[in-house]
CSV table of C-alpha atoms and ligand atoms in Angstrom, one decimal:
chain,number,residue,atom,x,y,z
A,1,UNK,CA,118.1,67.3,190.6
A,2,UNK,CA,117.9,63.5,190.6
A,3,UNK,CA,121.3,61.5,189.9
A,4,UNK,CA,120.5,60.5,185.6
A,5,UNK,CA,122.4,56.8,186.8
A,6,UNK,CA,119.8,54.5,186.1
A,7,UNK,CA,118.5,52.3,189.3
A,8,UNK,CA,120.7,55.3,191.4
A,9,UNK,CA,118.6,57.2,193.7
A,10,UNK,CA,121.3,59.9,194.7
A,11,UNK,CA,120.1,63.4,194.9
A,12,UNK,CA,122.6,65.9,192.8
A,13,UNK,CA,124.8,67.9,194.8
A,14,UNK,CA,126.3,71.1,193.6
A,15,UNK,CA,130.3,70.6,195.0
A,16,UNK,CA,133.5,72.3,193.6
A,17,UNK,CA,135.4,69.4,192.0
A,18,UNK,CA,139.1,69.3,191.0
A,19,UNK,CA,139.3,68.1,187.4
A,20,UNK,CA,142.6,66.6,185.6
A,21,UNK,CA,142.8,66.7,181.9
A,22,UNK,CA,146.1,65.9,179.4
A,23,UNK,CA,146.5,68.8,176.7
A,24,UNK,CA,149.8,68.6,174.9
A,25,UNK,CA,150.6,65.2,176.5
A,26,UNK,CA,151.0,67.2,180.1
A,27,UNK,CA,148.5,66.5,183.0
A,28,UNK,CA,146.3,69.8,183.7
A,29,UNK,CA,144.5,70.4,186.8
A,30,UNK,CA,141.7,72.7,187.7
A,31,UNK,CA,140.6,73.1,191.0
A,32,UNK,CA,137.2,74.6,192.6
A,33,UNK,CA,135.4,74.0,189.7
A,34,UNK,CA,131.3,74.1,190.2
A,35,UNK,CA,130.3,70.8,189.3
A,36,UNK,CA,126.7,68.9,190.2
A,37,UNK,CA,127.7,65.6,192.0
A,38,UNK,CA,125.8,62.7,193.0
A,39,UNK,CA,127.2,61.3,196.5
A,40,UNK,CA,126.4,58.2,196.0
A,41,UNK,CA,127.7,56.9,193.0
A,42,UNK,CA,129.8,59.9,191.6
A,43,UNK,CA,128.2,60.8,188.6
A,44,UNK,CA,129.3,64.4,187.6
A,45,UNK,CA,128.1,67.2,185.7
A,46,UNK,CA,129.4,70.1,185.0
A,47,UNK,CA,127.2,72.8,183.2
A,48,UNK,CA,127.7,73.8,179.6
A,49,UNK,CA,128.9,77.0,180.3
A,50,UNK,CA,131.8,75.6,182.6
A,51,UNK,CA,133.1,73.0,179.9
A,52,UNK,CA,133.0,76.5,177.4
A,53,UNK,CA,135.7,78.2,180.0
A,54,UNK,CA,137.3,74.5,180.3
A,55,UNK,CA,137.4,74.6,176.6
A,56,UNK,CA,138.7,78.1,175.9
A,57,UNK,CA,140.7,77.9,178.7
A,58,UNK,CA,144.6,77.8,177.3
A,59,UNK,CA,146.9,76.4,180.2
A,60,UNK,CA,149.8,77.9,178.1
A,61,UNK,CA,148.9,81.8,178.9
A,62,UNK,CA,147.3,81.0,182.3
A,63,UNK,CA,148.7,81.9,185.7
A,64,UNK,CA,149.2,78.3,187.7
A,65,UNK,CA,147.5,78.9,191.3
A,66,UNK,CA,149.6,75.8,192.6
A,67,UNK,CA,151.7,72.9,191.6
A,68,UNK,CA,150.5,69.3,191.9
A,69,UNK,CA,153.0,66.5,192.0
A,70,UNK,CA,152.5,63.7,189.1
A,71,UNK,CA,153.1,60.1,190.2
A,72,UNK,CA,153.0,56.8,188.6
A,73,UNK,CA,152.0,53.7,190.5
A,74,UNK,CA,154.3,49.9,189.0
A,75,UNK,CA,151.1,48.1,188.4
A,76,UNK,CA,150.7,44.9,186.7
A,77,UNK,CA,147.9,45.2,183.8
A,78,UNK,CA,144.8,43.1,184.7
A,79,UNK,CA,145.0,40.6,182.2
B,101,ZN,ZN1,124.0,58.5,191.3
């Protein structure tokens, strides 16, 4: 499948992305999930059915696989 970027003639890629979302204020990450990537600008997407289990997925009942350490960079805002 052709990248959907305008003017970008990447060629889709299917990869396993890690994906980082806030629910409840908290950073929530997801690993190995099957996403379509294009390598060279990035564009990603995942397939409907994935964002349904993203969706009904409830970080409160779930089993953590792993831990990920949260950082903050100082940085000056770009003004
Ligand atoms: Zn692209």
């Amino acid at each position: 499948m052709k990248c959907l970027v305008q003017g970008c003639p990447g060629e889709m890629e299917a990869r396993r992305i890690i994906h980082t979302f806030v629910r409840g204020g908290k950073p929530i990450v997801v690993q190995d999930l099957p996403a379509l990537v294009c390598p060279i600008c990035g564009y990603t997407v995942l397939d409907l059915q994935v964002l349904d289990s993203l969706f009904l997925f409830d970080p409160e009942t779930a089993e953590p696989v792993g831990q990920a350490p949260v950082f903050r960079l100082s940085l000056t805002p770009v003004t």
